[in-house]
PDB file of C-alpha atoms in Angstrom:
ATOM      1  CA  MET A 147      37.538  12.241  25.384  1.00  0.00           C
ATOM      2  CA  GLY A 148      40.956  11.932  24.908  1.00  0.00           C
ATOM      3  CA  LEU A 149      43.332  14.106  22.556  1.00  0.00           C
ATOM      4  CA  LYS A 150      41.971  16.309  20.155  1.00  0.00           C
ATOM      5  CA  HIS A 151      43.816  17.481  16.972  1.00  0.00           C
ATOM      6  CA  LEU A 152      42.974  19.965  14.776  1.00  0.00           C
ATOM      7  CA  PHE A 153      43.012  19.833  11.070  1.00  0.00           C
ATOM      8  CA  LYS A 154      42.845  22.700   8.518  1.00  0.00           C
ATOM      9  CA  ALA A 155      41.878  23.116   4.928  1.00  0.00           C
ATOM     10  CA  LYS A 156      42.038  26.275   2.900  1.00  0.00           C
ATOM     11  CA  LEU A 157      39.523  26.466  -0.165  1.00  0.00           C
ATOM     12  CA  ASP A 158      39.918  28.919  -3.058  1.00  0.00           C
ATOM     13  CA  TRP A 159      37.324  29.371  -5.819  1.00  0.00           C
ATOM     14  CA  ASN A 160      36.763  32.416  -8.142  1.00  0.00           C
ATOM     15  CA  SER A 161      33.515  33.411  -9.595  1.00  0.00           C
ATOM     16  CA  ALA A 162      34.472  32.908 -13.305  1.00  0.00           C
ATOM     17  CA  LYS A 163      31.441  31.999 -15.162  1.00  0.00           C
ATOM     18  CA  LYS A 164      31.392  28.419 -17.000  1.00  0.00           C
ATOM     19  CA  GLU A 165      30.415  28.853 -20.370  1.00  0.00           C
ATOM     20  CA  THR A 166      26.981  26.929 -21.166  1.00  0.00           C
ATOM     21  CA  ILE A 167      24.744  26.449 -24.381  1.00  0.00           C
ATOM     22  CA  SER A 168      21.706  27.591 -21.781  1.00  0.00           C
ATOM     23  CA  THR A 169      20.856  31.219 -20.575  1.00  0.00           C
ATOM     24  CA  ALA A 170      20.832  29.990 -16.980  1.00  0.00           C
ATOM     25  CA  LYS A 171      23.721  30.835 -14.955  1.00  0.00           C
ATOM     26  CA  ARG A 172      25.908  28.335 -13.957  1.00  0.00           C
ATOM     27  CA  TYR A 173      29.612  28.619 -12.662  1.00  0.00           C
ATOM     28  CA  THR A 174      32.310  26.431 -12.750  1.00  0.00           C
ATOM     29  CA  LYS A 175      32.787  23.935 -10.019  1.00  0.00           C
ATOM     30  CA  THR A 176      36.403  23.926  -9.976  1.00  0.00           C
ATOM     31  CA  HIS A 177      38.718  25.151  -6.950  1.00  0.00           C
ATOM     32  CA  THR A 178      41.594  24.351  -5.297  1.00  0.00           C
ATOM     33  CA  ILE A 179      42.074  23.167  -1.669  1.00  0.00           C
ATOM     34  CA  ALA A 180      45.403  23.398   0.008  1.00  0.00           C
ATOM     35  CA  ILE A 181      46.630  22.115   3.192  1.00  0.00           C
ATOM     36  CA  GLU A 182      49.920  23.670   4.680  1.00  0.00           C
ATOM     37  CA  GLY A 183      52.985  21.937   3.531  1.00  0.00           C
ATOM     38  CA  LYS A 184      51.314  19.493   0.905  1.00  0.00           C
ATOM     39  CA  SER A 185      50.453  19.853  -2.700  1.00  0.00           C
ATOM     40  CA  ILE A 186      47.493  21.637  -3.714  1.00  0.00           C
ATOM     41  CA  LEU A 187      44.453  19.721  -4.601  1.00  0.00           C
ATOM     42  CA  ASN A 188      42.440  20.557  -7.667  1.00  0.00           C
ATOM     43  CA  VAL A 189      38.642  19.524  -7.183  1.00  0.00           C
ATOM     44  CA  SER A 190      35.453  19.785  -9.053  1.00  0.00           C
ATOM     45  CA  ALA A 191      32.068  18.393  -8.694  1.00  0.00           C
ATOM     46  CA  ALA A 192      31.553  14.785 -10.525  1.00  0.00           C
ATOM     47  CA  LYS A 193      31.058  14.685 -13.832  1.00  0.00           C
ATOM     48  CA  VAL A 194      27.464  13.779 -13.596  1.00  0.00           C
ATOM     49  CA  PHE A 195      26.811  17.332 -11.629  1.00  0.00           C
ATOM     50  CA  LYS A 196      28.717  19.161 -14.638  1.00  0.00           C
ATOM     51  CA  GLY A 197      32.180  19.004 -12.780  1.00  0.00           C
ATOM     52  CA  ASP A 198      35.766  18.514 -14.578  1.00  0.00           C
ATOM     53  CA  PRO A 199      35.902  14.780 -15.017  1.00  0.00           C
ATOM     54  CA  SER A 200      39.796  14.728 -14.853  1.00  0.00           C
ATOM     55  CA  LEU A 201      39.826  16.112 -11.444  1.00  0.00           C
ATOM     56  CA  TYR A 202      38.971  15.002  -7.862  1.00  0.00           C
ATOM     57  CA  ASN A 203      35.576  15.451  -6.590  1.00  0.00           C
ATOM     58  CA  PRO A 204      34.321  15.530  -3.072  1.00  0.00           C
ATOM     59  CA  GLU A 205      32.871  11.837  -3.159  1.00  0.00           C
ATOM     60  CA  ASP A 206      36.237  10.551  -4.662  1.00  0.00           C
ATOM     61  CA  LEU A 207      37.975  12.474  -1.578  1.00  0.00           C
ATOM     62  CA  LEU A 208      35.310  10.827   1.146  1.00  0.00           C
ATOM     63  CA  LEU A 209      35.942   7.317  -0.429  1.00  0.00           C
ATOM     64  CA  SER A 210      39.408   7.537  -0.567  1.00  0.00           C
ATOM     65  CA  SER A 211      39.435   8.702   3.130  1.00  0.00           C
ATOM     66  CA  VAL A 212      37.424   5.696   4.145  1.00  0.00           C
ATOM     67  CA  VAL A 213      39.658   3.134   2.086  1.00  0.00           C
ATOM     68  CA  SER A 214      42.830   4.630   3.373  1.00  0.00           C
ATOM     69  CA  CYS A 215      41.885   5.131   7.120  1.00  0.00           C
ATOM     70  CA  HIS A 216      40.691   1.426   6.821  1.00  0.00           C
ATOM     71  CA  MET A 217      44.138   0.234   5.447  1.00  0.00           C
ATOM     72  CA  MET A 218      46.147   2.044   8.147  1.00  0.00           C
ATOM     73  CA  SER A 219      43.647   0.865  10.957  1.00  0.00           C
ATOM     74  CA  TYR A 220      44.038  -2.818   9.474  1.00  0.00           C
ATOM     75  CA  LEU A 221      47.660  -2.634   9.584  1.00  0.00           C
ATOM     76  CA  TYR A 222      47.736  -1.490  13.177  1.00  0.00           C
ATOM     77  CA  VAL A 223      45.469  -4.150  14.186  1.00  0.00           C
ATOM     78  CA  CYS A 224      47.267  -6.599  12.259  1.00  0.00           C
ATOM     79  CA  SER A 225      50.668  -5.150  14.022  1.00  0.00           C
ATOM     80  CA  GLN A 226      49.151  -5.830  17.444  1.00  0.00           C
ATOM     81  CA  ASN A 227      48.397  -9.440  16.607  1.00  0.00           C
ATOM     82  CA  GLY A 228      51.518 -10.398  15.098  1.00  0.00           C
ATOM     83  CA  ILE A 229      50.454 -10.982  11.673  1.00  0.00           C
ATOM     84  CA  GLU A 230      52.995  -9.649   9.062  1.00  0.00           C
ATOM     85  CA  VAL A 231      51.147  -8.040   6.215  1.00  0.00           C
ATOM     86  CA  VAL A 232      53.070  -8.283   2.848  1.00  0.00           C
ATOM     87  CA  SER A 233      50.507  -6.517   0.676  1.00  0.00           C
ATOM     88  CA  TYR A 234      47.157  -4.848   0.709  1.00  0.00           C
ATOM     89  CA  SER A 235      44.811  -3.317  -2.159  1.00  0.00           C
ATOM     90  CA  ASP A 236      41.254  -2.278  -2.274  1.00  0.00           C
ATOM     91  CA  GLU A 237      38.995  -1.308  -5.108  1.00  0.00           C
ATOM     92  CA  ALA A 238      36.469   0.418  -2.629  1.00  0.00           C
ATOM     93  CA  GLU A 239      32.842   1.610  -4.161  1.00  0.00           C
ATOM     94  CA  ALA A 240      30.414   4.048  -2.734  1.00  0.00           C
ATOM     95  CA  THR A 241      26.932   4.479  -3.723  1.00  0.00           C
ATOM     96  CA  LEU A 242      25.653   8.005  -3.649  1.00  0.00           C
ATOM     97  CA  GLU A 243      21.856   8.607  -3.481  1.00  0.00           C
ATOM     98  CA  VAL A 244      20.490  11.734  -5.019  1.00  0.00           C
ATOM     99  CA  ASP A 245      16.834  12.878  -3.765  1.00  0.00           C
ATOM    100  CA  SER A 246      14.594  14.583  -6.270  1.00  0.00           C
ATOM    101  CA  ASN A 247      15.088  17.729  -4.659  1.00  0.00           C
ATOM    102  CA  GLY A 248      18.802  17.895  -5.459  1.00  0.00           C
ATOM    103  CA  SER A 249      19.918  16.844  -1.861  1.00  0.00           C
ATOM    104  CA  GLY A 250      21.941  13.378  -1.291  1.00  0.00           C
ATOM    105  CA  ARG A 251      23.985  11.357   0.551  1.00  0.00           C
ATOM    106  CA  ILE A 252      26.601   8.335   0.540  1.00  0.00           C
ATOM    107  CA  SER A 253      24.358   5.416   1.506  1.00  0.00           C
ATOM    108  CA  GLU A 254      27.108   2.941   1.503  1.00  0.00           C
ATOM    109  CA  VAL A 255      30.702   2.110   1.044  1.00  0.00           C
ATOM    110  CA  ARG A 256      32.162  -1.287   0.265  1.00  0.00           C
ATOM    111  CA  LEU A 257      35.314  -2.271   0.585  1.00  0.00           C
ATOM    112  CA  TYR A 258      37.033  -5.196  -1.320  1.00  0.00           C
ATOM    113  CA  PRO A 259      40.647  -5.561   0.321  1.00  0.00           C
ATOM    114  CA  LYS A 260      43.007  -8.251  -0.869  1.00  0.00           C
ATOM    115  CA  VAL A 261      45.285  -8.991   1.787  1.00  0.00           C
ATOM    116  CA  VAL A 262      48.532 -11.092   1.693  1.00  0.00           C
ATOM    117  CA  ILE A 263      50.138 -12.038   4.862  1.00  0.00           C
ATOM    118  CA  ALA A 264      53.224 -14.085   5.829  1.00  0.00           C
ATOM    119  CA  GLN A 265      51.838 -16.613   8.056  1.00  0.00           C
ATOM    120  CA  PRO A 266      49.202 -19.171   6.572  1.00  0.00           C
ATOM    121  CA  GLU A 267      48.058 -20.191   9.756  1.00  0.00           C
ATOM    122  CA  LYS A 268      46.717 -16.726  10.434  1.00  0.00           C
ATOM    123  CA  ILE A 269      44.464 -16.233   7.524  1.00  0.00           C
ATOM    124  CA  SER A 270      41.139 -16.565   9.517  1.00  0.00           C
ATOM    125  CA  GLU A 271      42.396 -14.323  12.204  1.00  0.00           C
ATOM    126  CA  ALA A 272      43.299 -11.777   9.485  1.00  0.00           C
ATOM    127  CA  LEU A 273      40.191 -11.495   8.173  1.00  0.00           C
ATOM    128  CA  ASN A 274      38.506 -11.069  11.148  1.00  0.00           C
ATOM    129  CA  LEU A 275      40.759  -8.307  12.116  1.00  0.00           C
ATOM    130  CA  HIS A 276      38.880  -6.217   9.460  1.00  0.00           C
ATOM    131  CA  GLN A 277      35.799  -5.472  11.875  1.00  0.00           C
ATOM    132  CA  LYS A 278      38.272  -4.526  14.571  1.00  0.00           C
ATOM    133  CA  ALA A 279      39.891  -1.919  12.149  1.00  0.00           C
ATOM    134  CA  ASN A 280      36.803  -0.621  11.145  1.00  0.00           C
ATOM    135  CA  GLN A 281      35.789  -0.137  15.201  1.00  0.00           C
ATOM    136  CA  LEU A 282      39.207   1.795  15.301  1.00  0.00           C
ATOM    137  CA  CYS A 283      39.209   3.662  12.191  1.00  0.00           C
ATOM    138  CA  PHE A 284      38.832   7.508  12.618  1.00  0.00           C
ATOM    139  CA  ILE A 285      36.954   8.384   9.063  1.00  0.00           C
ATOM    140  CA  ALA A 286      34.637   5.135   9.583  1.00  0.00           C
ATOM    141  CA  ASN A 287      33.599   6.482  12.949  1.00  0.00           C
ATOM    142  CA  SER A 288      32.625   9.802  11.560  1.00  0.00           C
ATOM    143  CA  CYS A 289      30.408   8.457   8.978  1.00  0.00           C
ATOM    144  CA  ASN A 290      26.734   8.033   9.105  1.00  0.00           C
ATOM    145  CA  PHE A 291      26.500   5.275   6.373  1.00  0.00           C
ATOM    146  CA  PRO A 292      27.429   1.435   6.712  1.00  0.00           C
ATOM    147  CA  ILE A 293      30.944   0.580   5.713  1.00  0.00           C
ATOM    148  CA  VAL A 294      30.853  -3.330   4.357  1.00  0.00           C
ATOM    149  CA  HIS A 295      33.650  -5.500   4.136  1.00  0.00           C
ATOM    150  CA  PHE A 296      34.501  -8.359   1.429  1.00  0.00           C
ATOM    151  CA  PRO A 297      37.819  -9.250   2.503  1.00  0.00           C
ATOM    152  CA  VAL A 298      40.078 -11.934   0.820  1.00  0.00           C
ATOM    153  CA  CYS A 299      43.326 -13.273   2.313  1.00  0.00           C
ATOM    154  CA  SER A 300      46.299 -15.374   1.406  1.00  0.00           C
ATOM    155  CA  ALA A 301      49.474 -16.136   2.545  1.00  0.00           C
ATOM    156  CA  ASN A 302      52.525 -16.235   0.393  1.00  0.00           C
TER     157      ASN A 302
END
């Protein structure tokens, strides 16, 4: 194996009880994650899991990591292949499956990248480079679920 890099995150949570209608003991899911030198992330569970819907949740962050890493890998392979990317957008989706015992998993991520390039003659190549980007993507290589691409490319 080549180079290794260490990433660190500090999580802080306190045991303040969340007010509930039921008598069941329930704790707030809100917490902070700090990465040295960066803004604090305020995180909670997804709304469906009784979290604060105004905050990021782990599923949001996982999907954001996949879509962001794919874009950066794609821009890299385009630069390696002489393709000038003018703009890139994506409206990615992740499916979370929850089992009856409360466990669950992300079962699939779908990426819908919309790319505009400068060279119309390279549209086909630009579309094909999404597969190469997926093969290089650090986050995609760390996931145990399929990441499916539905790219669109045009030229200006």
